[in-house]
Coordinates of C-alpha atoms in Angstrom, one line a residue:
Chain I
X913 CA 12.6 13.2 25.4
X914 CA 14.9 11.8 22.7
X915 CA 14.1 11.7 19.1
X916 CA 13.5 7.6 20.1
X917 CA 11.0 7.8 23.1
X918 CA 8.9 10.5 21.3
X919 CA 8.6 8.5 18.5
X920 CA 7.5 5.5 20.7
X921 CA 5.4 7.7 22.3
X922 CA 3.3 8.1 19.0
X923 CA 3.3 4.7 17.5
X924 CA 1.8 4.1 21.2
X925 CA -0.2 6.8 21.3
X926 CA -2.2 5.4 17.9
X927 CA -2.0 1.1 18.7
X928 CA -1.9 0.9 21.9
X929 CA -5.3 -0.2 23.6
X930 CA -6.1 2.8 25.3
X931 CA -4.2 6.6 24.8
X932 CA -2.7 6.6 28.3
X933 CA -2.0 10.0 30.4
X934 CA 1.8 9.3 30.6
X935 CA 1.7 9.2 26.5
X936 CA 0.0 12.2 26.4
X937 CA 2.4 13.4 29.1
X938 CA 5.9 12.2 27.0
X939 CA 4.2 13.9 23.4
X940 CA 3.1 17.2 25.0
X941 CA 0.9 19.5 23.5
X942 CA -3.3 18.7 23.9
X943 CA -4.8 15.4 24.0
X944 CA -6.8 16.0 21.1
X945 CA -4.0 15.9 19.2
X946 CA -2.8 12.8 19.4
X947 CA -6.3 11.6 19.6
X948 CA -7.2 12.8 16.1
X949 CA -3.9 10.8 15.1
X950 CA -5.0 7.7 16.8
X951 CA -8.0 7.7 15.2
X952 CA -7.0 8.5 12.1
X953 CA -4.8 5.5 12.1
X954 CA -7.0 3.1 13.6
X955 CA -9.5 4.0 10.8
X956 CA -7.3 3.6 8.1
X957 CA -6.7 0.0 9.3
X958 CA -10.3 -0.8 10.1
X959 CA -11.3 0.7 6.3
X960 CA -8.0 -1.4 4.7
X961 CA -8.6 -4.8 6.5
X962 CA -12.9 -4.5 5.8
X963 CA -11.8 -3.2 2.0
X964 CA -9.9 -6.1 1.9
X965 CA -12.1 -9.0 3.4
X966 CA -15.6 -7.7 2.4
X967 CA -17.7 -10.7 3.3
X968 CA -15.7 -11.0 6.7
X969 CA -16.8 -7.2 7.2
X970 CA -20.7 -8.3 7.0
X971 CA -19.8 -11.6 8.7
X972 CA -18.2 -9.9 11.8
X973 CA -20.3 -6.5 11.7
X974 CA -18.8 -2.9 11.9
X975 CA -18.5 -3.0 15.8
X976 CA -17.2 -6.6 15.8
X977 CA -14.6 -5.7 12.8
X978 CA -13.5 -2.5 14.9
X979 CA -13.2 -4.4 18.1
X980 CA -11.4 -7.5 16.1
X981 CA -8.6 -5.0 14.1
X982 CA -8.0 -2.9 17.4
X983 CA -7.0 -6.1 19.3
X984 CA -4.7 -7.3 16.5
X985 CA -3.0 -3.6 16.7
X986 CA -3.1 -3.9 20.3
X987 CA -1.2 -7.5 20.7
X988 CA 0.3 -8.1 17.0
X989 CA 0.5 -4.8 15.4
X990 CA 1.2 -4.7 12.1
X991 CA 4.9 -5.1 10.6
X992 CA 4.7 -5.1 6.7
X993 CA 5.7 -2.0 4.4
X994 CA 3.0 -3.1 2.4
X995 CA -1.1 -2.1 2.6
X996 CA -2.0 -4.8 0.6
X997 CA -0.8 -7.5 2.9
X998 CA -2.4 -6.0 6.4
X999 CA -5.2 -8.2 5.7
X1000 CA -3.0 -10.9 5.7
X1001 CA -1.1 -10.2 8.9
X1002 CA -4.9 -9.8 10.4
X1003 CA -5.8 -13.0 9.5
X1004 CA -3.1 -15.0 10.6
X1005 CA -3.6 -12.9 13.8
X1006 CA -7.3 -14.2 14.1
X1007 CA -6.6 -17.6 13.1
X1008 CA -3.9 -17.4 17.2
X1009 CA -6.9 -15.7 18.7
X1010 CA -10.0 -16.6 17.2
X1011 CA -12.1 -15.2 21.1
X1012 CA -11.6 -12.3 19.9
X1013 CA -14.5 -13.1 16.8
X1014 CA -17.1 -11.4 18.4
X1015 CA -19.9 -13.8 19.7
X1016 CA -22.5 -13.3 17.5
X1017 CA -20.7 -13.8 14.3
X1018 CA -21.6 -16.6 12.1
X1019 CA -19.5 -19.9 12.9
X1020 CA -18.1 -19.6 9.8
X1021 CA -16.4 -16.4 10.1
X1022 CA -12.7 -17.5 10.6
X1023 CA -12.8 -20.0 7.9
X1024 CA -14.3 -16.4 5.4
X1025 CA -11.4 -14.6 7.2
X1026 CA -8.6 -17.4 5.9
X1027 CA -10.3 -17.9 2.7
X1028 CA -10.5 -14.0 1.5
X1029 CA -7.2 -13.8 3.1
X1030 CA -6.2 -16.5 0.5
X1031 CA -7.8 -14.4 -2.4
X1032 CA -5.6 -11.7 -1.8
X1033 CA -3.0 -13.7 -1.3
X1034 CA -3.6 -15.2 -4.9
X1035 CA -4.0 -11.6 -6.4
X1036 CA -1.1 -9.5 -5.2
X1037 CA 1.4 -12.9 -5.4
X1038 CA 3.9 -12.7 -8.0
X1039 CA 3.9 -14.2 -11.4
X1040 CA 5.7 -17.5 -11.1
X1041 CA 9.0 -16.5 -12.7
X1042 CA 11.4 -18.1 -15.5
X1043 CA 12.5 -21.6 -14.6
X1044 CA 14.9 -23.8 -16.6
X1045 CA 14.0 -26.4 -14.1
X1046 CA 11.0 -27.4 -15.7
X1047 CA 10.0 -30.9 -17.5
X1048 CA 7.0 -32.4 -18.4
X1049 CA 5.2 -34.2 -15.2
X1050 CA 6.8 -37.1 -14.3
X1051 CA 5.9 -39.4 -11.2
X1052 CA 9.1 -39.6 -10.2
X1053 CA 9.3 -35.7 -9.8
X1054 CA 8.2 -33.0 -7.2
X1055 CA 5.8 -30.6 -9.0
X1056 CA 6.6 -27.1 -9.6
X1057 CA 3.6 -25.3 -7.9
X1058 CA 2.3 -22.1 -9.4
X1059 CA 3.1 -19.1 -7.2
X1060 CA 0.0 -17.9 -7.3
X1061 CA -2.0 -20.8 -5.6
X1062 CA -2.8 -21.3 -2.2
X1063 CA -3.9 -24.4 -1.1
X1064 CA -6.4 -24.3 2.1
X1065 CA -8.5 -26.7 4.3
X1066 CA -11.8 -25.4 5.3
X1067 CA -14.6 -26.6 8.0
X1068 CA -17.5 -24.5 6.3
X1069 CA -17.8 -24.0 2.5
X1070 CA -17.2 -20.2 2.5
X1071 CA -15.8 -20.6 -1.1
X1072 CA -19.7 -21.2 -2.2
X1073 CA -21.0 -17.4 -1.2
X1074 CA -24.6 -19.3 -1.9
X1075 CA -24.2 -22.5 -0.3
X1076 CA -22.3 -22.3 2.3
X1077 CA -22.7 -25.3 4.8
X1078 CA -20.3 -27.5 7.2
X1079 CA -18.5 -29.9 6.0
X1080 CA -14.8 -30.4 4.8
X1081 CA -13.4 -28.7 1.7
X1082 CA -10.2 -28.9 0.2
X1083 CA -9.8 -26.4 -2.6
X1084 CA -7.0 -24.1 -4.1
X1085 CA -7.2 -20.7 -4.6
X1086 CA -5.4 -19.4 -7.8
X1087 CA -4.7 -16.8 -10.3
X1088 CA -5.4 -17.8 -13.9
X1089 CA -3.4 -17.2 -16.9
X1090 CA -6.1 -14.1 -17.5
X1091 CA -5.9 -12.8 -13.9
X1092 CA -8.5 -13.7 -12.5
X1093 CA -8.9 -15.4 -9.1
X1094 CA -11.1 -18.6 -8.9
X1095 CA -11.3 -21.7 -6.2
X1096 CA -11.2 -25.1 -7.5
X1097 CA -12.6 -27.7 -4.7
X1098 CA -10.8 -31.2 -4.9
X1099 CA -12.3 -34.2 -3.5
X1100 CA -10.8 -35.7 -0.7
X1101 CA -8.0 -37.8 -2.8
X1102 CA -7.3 -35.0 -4.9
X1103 CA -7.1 -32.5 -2.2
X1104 CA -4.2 -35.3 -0.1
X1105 CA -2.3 -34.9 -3.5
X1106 CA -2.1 -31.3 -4.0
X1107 CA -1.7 -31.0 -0.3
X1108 CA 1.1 -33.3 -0.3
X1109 CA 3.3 -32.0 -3.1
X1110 CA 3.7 -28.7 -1.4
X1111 CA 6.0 -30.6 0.7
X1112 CA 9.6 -30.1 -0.5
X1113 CA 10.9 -32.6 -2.7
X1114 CA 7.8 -34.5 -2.0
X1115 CA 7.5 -36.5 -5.8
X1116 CA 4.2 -36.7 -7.6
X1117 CA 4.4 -40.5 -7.3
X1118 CA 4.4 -40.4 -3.5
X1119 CA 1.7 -38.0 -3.0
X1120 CA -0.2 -40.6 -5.3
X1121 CA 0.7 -43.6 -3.6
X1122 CA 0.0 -42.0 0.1
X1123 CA -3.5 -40.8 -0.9
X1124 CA -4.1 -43.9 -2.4
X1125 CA -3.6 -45.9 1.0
X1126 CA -4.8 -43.0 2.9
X1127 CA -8.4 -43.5 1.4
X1128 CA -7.7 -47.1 0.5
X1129 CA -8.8 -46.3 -3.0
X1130 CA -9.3 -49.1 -6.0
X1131 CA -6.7 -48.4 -8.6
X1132 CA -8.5 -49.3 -11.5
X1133 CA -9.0 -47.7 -15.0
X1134 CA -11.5 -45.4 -13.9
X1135 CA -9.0 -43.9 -10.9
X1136 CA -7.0 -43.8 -13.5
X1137 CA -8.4 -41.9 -16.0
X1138 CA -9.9 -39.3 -13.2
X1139 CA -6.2 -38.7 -12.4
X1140 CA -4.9 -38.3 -15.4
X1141 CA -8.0 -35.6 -15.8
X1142 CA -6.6 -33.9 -12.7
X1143 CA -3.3 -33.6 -13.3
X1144 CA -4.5 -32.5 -17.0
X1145 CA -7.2 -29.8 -15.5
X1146 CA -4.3 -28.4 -12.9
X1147 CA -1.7 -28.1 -15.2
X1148 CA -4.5 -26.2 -17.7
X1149 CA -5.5 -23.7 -15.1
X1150 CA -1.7 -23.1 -14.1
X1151 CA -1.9 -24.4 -10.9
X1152 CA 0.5 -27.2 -12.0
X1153 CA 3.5 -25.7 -13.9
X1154 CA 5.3 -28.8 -14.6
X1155 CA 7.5 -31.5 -13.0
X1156 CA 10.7 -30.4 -11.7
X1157 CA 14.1 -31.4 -12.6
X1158 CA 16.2 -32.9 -9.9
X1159 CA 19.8 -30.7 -9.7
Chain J
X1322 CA 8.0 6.3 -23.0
X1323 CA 9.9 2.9 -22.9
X1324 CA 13.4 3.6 -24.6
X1325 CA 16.2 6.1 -24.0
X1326 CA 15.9 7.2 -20.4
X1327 CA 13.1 9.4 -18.9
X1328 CA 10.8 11.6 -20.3
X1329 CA 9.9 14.8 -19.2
X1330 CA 8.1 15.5 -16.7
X1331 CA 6.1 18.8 -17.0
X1332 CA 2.8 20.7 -16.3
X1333 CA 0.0 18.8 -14.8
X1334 CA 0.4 15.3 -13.2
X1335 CA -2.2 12.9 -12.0
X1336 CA -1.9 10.0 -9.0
X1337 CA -2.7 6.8 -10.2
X1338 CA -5.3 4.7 -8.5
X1339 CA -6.5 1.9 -9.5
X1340 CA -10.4 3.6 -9.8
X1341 CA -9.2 5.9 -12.4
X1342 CA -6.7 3.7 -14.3
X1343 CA -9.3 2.7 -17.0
X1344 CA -10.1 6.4 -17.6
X1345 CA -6.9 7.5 -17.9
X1346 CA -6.2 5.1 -20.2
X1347 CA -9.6 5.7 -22.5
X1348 CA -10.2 9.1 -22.0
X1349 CA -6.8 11.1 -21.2
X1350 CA -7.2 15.1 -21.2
X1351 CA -4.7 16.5 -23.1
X1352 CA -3.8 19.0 -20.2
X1353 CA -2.7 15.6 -18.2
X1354 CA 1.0 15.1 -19.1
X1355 CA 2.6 12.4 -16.6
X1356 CA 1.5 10.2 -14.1
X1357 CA 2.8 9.6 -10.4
X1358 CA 2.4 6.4 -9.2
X1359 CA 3.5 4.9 -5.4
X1360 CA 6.0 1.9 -5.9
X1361 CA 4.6 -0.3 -2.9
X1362 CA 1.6 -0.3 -4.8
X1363 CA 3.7 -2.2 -7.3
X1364 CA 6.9 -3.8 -6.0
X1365 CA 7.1 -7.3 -5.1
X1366 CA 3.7 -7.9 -6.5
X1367 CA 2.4 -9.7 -10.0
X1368 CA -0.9 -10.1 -11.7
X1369 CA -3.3 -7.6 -13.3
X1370 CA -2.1 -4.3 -11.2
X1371 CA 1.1 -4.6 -12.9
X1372 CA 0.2 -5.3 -16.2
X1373 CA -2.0 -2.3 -16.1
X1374 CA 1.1 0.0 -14.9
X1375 CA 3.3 -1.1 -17.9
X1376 CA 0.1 0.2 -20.3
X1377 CA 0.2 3.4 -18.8
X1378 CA 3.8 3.7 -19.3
X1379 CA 3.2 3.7 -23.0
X1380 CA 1.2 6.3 -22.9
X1381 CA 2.6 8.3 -19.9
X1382 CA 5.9 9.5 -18.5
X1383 CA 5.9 8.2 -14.8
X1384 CA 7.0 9.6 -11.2
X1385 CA 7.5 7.9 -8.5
X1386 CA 6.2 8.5 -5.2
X1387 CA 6.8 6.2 -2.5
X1388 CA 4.9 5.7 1.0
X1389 CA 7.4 3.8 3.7
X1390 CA 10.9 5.5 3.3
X1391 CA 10.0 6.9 6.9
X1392 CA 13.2 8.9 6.6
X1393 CA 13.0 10.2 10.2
X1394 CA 12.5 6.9 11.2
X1395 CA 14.7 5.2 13.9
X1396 CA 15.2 1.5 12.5
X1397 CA 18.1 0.9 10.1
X1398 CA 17.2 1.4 6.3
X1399 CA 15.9 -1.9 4.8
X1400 CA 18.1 -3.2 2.1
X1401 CA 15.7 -5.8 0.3
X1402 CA 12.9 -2.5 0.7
X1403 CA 16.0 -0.1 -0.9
X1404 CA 17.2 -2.3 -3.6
X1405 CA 13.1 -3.7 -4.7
X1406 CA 12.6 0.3 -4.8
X1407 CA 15.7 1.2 -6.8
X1408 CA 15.2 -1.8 -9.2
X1409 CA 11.2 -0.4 -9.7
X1410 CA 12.4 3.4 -10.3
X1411 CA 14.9 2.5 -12.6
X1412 CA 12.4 -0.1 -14.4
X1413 CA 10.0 3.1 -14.7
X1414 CA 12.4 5.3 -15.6
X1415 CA 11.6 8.3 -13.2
X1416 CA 13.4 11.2 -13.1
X1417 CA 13.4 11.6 -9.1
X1418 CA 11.9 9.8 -6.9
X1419 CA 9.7 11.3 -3.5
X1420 CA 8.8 10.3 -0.2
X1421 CA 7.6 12.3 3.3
X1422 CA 9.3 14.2 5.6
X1423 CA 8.3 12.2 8.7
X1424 CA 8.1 8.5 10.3
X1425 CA 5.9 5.9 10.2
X1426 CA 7.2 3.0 11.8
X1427 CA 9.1 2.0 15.2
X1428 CA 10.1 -1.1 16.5
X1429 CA 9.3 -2.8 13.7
X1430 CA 5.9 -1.6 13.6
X1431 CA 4.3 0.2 10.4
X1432 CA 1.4 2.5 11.3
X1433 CA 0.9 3.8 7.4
X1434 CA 0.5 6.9 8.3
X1435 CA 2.5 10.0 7.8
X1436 CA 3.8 10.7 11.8
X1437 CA 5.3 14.1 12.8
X1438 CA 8.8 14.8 13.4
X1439 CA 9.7 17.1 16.2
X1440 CA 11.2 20.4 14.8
X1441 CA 14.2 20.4 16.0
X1442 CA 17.9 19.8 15.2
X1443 CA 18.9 16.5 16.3
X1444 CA 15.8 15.6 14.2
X1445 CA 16.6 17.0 11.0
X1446 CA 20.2 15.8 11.8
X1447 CA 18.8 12.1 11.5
X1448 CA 16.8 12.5 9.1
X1449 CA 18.9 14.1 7.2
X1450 CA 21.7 11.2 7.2
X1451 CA 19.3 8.5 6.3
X1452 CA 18.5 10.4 3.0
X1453 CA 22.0 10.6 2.6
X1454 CA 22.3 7.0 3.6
X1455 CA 19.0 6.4 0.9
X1456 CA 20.1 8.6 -1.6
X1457 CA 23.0 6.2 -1.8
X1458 CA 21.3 4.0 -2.7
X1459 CA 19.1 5.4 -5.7
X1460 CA 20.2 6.2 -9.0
X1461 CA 18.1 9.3 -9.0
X1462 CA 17.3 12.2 -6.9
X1463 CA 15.6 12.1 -3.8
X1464 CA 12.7 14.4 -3.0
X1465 CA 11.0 14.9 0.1
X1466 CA 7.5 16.3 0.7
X1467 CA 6.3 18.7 3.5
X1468 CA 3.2 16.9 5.3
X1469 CA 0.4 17.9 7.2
X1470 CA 0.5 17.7 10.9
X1471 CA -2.6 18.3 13.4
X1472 CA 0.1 17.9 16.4
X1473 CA 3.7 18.3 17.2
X1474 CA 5.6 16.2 19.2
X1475 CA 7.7 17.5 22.1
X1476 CA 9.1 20.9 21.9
X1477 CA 9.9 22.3 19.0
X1478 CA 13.3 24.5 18.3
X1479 CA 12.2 26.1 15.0
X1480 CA 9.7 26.6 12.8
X1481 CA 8.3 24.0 10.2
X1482 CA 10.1 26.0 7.3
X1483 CA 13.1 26.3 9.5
X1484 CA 13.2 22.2 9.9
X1485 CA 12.4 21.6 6.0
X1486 CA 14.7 23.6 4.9
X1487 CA 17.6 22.7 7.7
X1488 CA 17.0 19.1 6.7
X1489 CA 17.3 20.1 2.9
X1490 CA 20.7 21.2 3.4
X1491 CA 22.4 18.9 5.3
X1492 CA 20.9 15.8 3.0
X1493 CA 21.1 17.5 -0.4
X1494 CA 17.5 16.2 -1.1
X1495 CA 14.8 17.9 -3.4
X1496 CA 11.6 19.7 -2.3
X1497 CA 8.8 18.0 -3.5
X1498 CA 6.4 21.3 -2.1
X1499 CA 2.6 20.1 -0.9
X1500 CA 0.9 23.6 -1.1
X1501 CA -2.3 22.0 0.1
X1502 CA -0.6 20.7 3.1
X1503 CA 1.1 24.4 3.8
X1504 CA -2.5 25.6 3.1
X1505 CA -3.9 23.2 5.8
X1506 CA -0.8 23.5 8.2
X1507 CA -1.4 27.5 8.2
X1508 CA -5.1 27.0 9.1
X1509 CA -5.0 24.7 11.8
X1510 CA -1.7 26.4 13.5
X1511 CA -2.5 29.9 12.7
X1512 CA 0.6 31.3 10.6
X1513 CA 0.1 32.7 7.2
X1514 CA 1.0 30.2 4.2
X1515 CA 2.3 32.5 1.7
X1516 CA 5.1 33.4 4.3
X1517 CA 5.5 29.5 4.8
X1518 CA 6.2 29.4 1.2
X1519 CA 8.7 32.5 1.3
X1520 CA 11.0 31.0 3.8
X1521 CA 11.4 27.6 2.3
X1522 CA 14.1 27.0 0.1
X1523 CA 12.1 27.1 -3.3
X1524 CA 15.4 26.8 -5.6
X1525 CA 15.0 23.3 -4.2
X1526 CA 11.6 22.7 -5.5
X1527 CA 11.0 19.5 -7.8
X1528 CA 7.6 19.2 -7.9
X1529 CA 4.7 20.3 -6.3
X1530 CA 1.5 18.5 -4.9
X1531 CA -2.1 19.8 -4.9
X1532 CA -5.1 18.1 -3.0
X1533 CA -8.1 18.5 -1.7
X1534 CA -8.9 18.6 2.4
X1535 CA -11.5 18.1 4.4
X1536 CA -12.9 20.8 6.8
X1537 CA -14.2 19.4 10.2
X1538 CA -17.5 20.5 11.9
X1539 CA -15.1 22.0 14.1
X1540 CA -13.0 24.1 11.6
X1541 CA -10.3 21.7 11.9
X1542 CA -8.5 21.2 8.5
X1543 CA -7.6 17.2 7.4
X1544 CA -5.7 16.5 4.6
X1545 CA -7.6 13.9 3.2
X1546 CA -6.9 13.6 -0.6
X1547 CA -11.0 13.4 -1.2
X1548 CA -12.5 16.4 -2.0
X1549 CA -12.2 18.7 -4.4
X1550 CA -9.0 21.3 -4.6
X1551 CA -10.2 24.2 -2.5
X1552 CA -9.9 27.6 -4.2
X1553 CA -7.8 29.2 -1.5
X1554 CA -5.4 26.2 -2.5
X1555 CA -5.3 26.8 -6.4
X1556 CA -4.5 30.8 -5.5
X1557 CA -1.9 29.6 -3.2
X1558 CA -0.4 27.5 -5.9
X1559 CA -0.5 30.2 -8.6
X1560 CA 1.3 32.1 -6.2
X1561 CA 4.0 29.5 -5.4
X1562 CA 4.5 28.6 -9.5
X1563 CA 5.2 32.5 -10.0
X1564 CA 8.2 31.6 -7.1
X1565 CA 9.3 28.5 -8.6
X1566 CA 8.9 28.7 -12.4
X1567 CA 7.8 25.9 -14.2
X1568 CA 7.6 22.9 -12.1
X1569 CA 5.7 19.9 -12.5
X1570 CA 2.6 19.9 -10.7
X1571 CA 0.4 16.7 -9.4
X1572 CA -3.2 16.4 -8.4
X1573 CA -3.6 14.0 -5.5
X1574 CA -7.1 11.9 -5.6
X1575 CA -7.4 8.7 -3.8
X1576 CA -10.5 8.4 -2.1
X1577 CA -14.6 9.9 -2.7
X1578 CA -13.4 9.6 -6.4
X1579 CA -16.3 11.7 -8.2
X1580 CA -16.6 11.1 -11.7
X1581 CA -14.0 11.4 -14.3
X1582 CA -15.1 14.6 -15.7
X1583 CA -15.1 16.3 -12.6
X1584 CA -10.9 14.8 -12.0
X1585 CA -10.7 16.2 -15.8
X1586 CA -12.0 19.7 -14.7
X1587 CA -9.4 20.0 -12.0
X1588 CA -6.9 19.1 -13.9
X1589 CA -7.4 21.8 -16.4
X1590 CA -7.9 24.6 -13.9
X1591 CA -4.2 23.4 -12.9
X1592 CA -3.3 23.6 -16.4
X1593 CA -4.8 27.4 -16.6
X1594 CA -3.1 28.1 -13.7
X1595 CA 0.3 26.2 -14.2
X1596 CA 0.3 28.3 -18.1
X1597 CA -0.6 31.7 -16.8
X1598 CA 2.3 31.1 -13.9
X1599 CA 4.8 30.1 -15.9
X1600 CA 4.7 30.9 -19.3
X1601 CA 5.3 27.3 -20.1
X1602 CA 5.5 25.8 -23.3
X1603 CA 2.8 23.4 -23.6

């Protein structure tokens, strides 16, 4: 066996489905062995990914988390350097194979997945870094988004631990000048906007206009002044870092 | 700790975690000297983690310890991973910088987990070329650490001392010596740890790790990092500092984190041990 096929042996021996005899067979030595590795590693994914989405742990159950993680190593199996993004690899994982939720788990349960997925995202994302790009908002501008927003559609209100229900959401998840991560829920114009800007070169004016026919909204002094709120509230809570300057 | 290069690094060492970051920042023993902390914990990341690293480095000299060199790996070494890594050591200003003697990814996939390498010569070989290749790359040392292995993989053509210390030559690298892991690697595979210690190279010795294990219903012996340091493991680390001189010794905690008085009773035992060893100045 070359250096190669025993080391494929091993990252087999501990993702793959099922420890196979011809695995066991190519490593040598006793099955044990390579069992104690297997599980070692399997834990270590199944304790990361339910450290890392806690509600989706109780959502999906122990057994149903287990089952969940083992078929993401199986089919997709992890390729990042980094611990703090496995989560993040698992739920976009989910998200291609949602059958393998297990039944009995709340209907809401992908939707937790994405959105805790999203909180993480938020906390481990870099700080938005120097720009000399920047200029006050301007409509006929694209936006410079924070880095540390994510911007998410949701079926179920998972964001609302107490009150969850179904129905539509729009709402950002972001970091905060202090750190910490909160969800702001836009209403449905608000949420076309922000959704709309994160399209390149997409100016603030456009994503205005569009959600404005989208909805078919009155522009009168009230939309007005509610706008001019939002864009005043986003740019306070860094979600918004300012228009940017056309090179 | 900011200004004019790095500190030094000696006695007693603590792994930062995140659970004990607000204690070592309150309520510091002064046995505990430096602080090693694992750069993937940190690179490429922003918010509150950070900021909480660059207080520490105020107060604290830092190592680096990293977790996904996987120099017996097979893939090519990552660039972006190499240059984020060097860019972070430098920024923290460690004297040396460590990683594991093993492999923990193939074809692209990362287990995270510390994977054995066979013990033989075409092994070391390569891994001993992609620290060079590494080493390059890094404006300090590199240090690699023995691990604990419950299995070996194919047949081996030497014995684990035999592979460390081939591998040691050929790249040039450091020792960073894991006592606890001989300690563990001794119980499970029957050999005696004290002559482990003898035959490794231990001019070549950096830094050393201590740990606790956990011991199975079955005797089996798991290097876990979450228990307390096992007495057989201080004795065996008294008796490797008498070898070595005075090297920097670590305590490795980073799960089943008791309370801080209990971290802070460990780490002055170390400090007993690490002064009666070596004489050192404190």
């Amino acid at each position: 066996m070359t250096l190669d096929s025993l080391q494929r042996s091993l990252a087999s021996a501990c993702l793959d489905a099922d420890l196979s005899d011809d695995v066991v067979r190519d490593l040598g030595g006793a099955r044990s062995g390579w069992t104690l590795y297997r599980e070692m590693v399997r834990r270590r994914f199944i304790d990361t990914i339910g450290e890392s989405l806690p509600r989706s742990r109780e959502a999906l159950g122990p057994d149903g988390l287990a089952r969940a993680v083992s078929r993401w190593l199986d089919r997709a199996p992890p390729t990042t350097r980094y611990v703090r993004e496995l989560c993040l690899q698992f739920s976009r994982y989910l998200c291609d194979d949602p059958a393998c939720l297990p039944a009995d788990a709340p209907p809401w349960t992908l939707d937790l997945v994405r959105y805790e997925a999203a909180v993480m995202e938020a906390v481990i994302a870099e700080d938005p870094p120097p720009r000399s790009d920047l200029v006050a908002l301007s409509m006929e501008l694209p936006v410079a988004l924070s880095t540390t927003q994510r911007f998410l559609r949701l079926s179920w209100s998972v964001h609302l631990p107490e009150a969850t229900a179904e129905r539509p959401c729009a709402i950002a998840v972001y970091r905060g000048p202090n750190d910490a991560v909160e969800a702001l829920e836009f209403t449905p114009v608000a949420g076309d906007i922000v959704e709309a800007l994160r399209s390149p070169g997409r100016t603030l004016g456009a994503s205005i206009r569009d959600a404005i026919e989208h909805h078919r909204v009155e522009v009168d002094a009230r939309f007005n002044e509610s706008l001019a709120g939002l864009l005043g509230d986003l740019i306070e809570r860094g979600l918004f870092l300012g228009g940017r300057r056309a090179h | 700790m900011t200004a004019g290069g790095p500190a030094k690094v000696s006695g007693i060492g603590l792994g930062l975690r995140a659970p004990l970051a607000d204690a070592i920042l309150t309520r510091p023993p002064p046995a505990l000297r430096w602080l090693e902390v694992s750069p993937e914990n940190y690179m490429a990341r922003g918010g509150a983690f950070v900021r909480h690293l660059d207080a520490l480095r105020e107060r604290f000299p830092i190592v680096t310890h990293g977790l996904t060199l996987c120099p017996g790996a097979m893939e090519p070494l990552n660039d972006t991973y190499l240059s984020t890594l060097s860019k972070f050591v430098n920024h923290v200003q460690s004297p040396w910088h460590s990683d594991h003697l093993c492999f923990g990814s193939h074809g692209g996939r990362f287990l995270h987990d510390l994977l054995p390498l066979p013990f033989t010569h075409a092994a070391a070989e390569h891994t001993a070329d992609r620290l060079i290749e590494a080493q390059k790359r890094l404006d300090v040392l590199l240090v690699i650490e023995n691990i604990s292995w419950y299995a070996h993989p194919g047949v081996p053509e030497m014995g684990e001392a035999a592979f460390i210390t081939e591998v040691l030559t050929r790249s040039g690298a450091g020792l960073l010596l894991d006592v606890n892991n001989v300690y563990v690697n001794a119980r499970n595979h029957g050999f005696d740890a004290r002559e482990m210690i003898s035959a490794l190279p231990l001019d070549r010795v950096v830094q050393i790790h201590v740990a606790g294990h956990l011991v199975c219903d079955n005797g089996q012996r798991i290097d876990t990092h979450g228990e307390a340091v096992c007495d057989d493991v201080y004795e065996l680390l008294a008796h490797t500092l008498q070898r070595t001189g005075p090297v920097p010794v670590l305590l490795e905690r980073d799960q089943s984190f008791p309370d801080w008085e209990r971290v802070v009773e460990e780490i002055e035992r170390l400090d007993a041990i690490w002064q009666r060893a070596t004489g050192g100045p404190r």
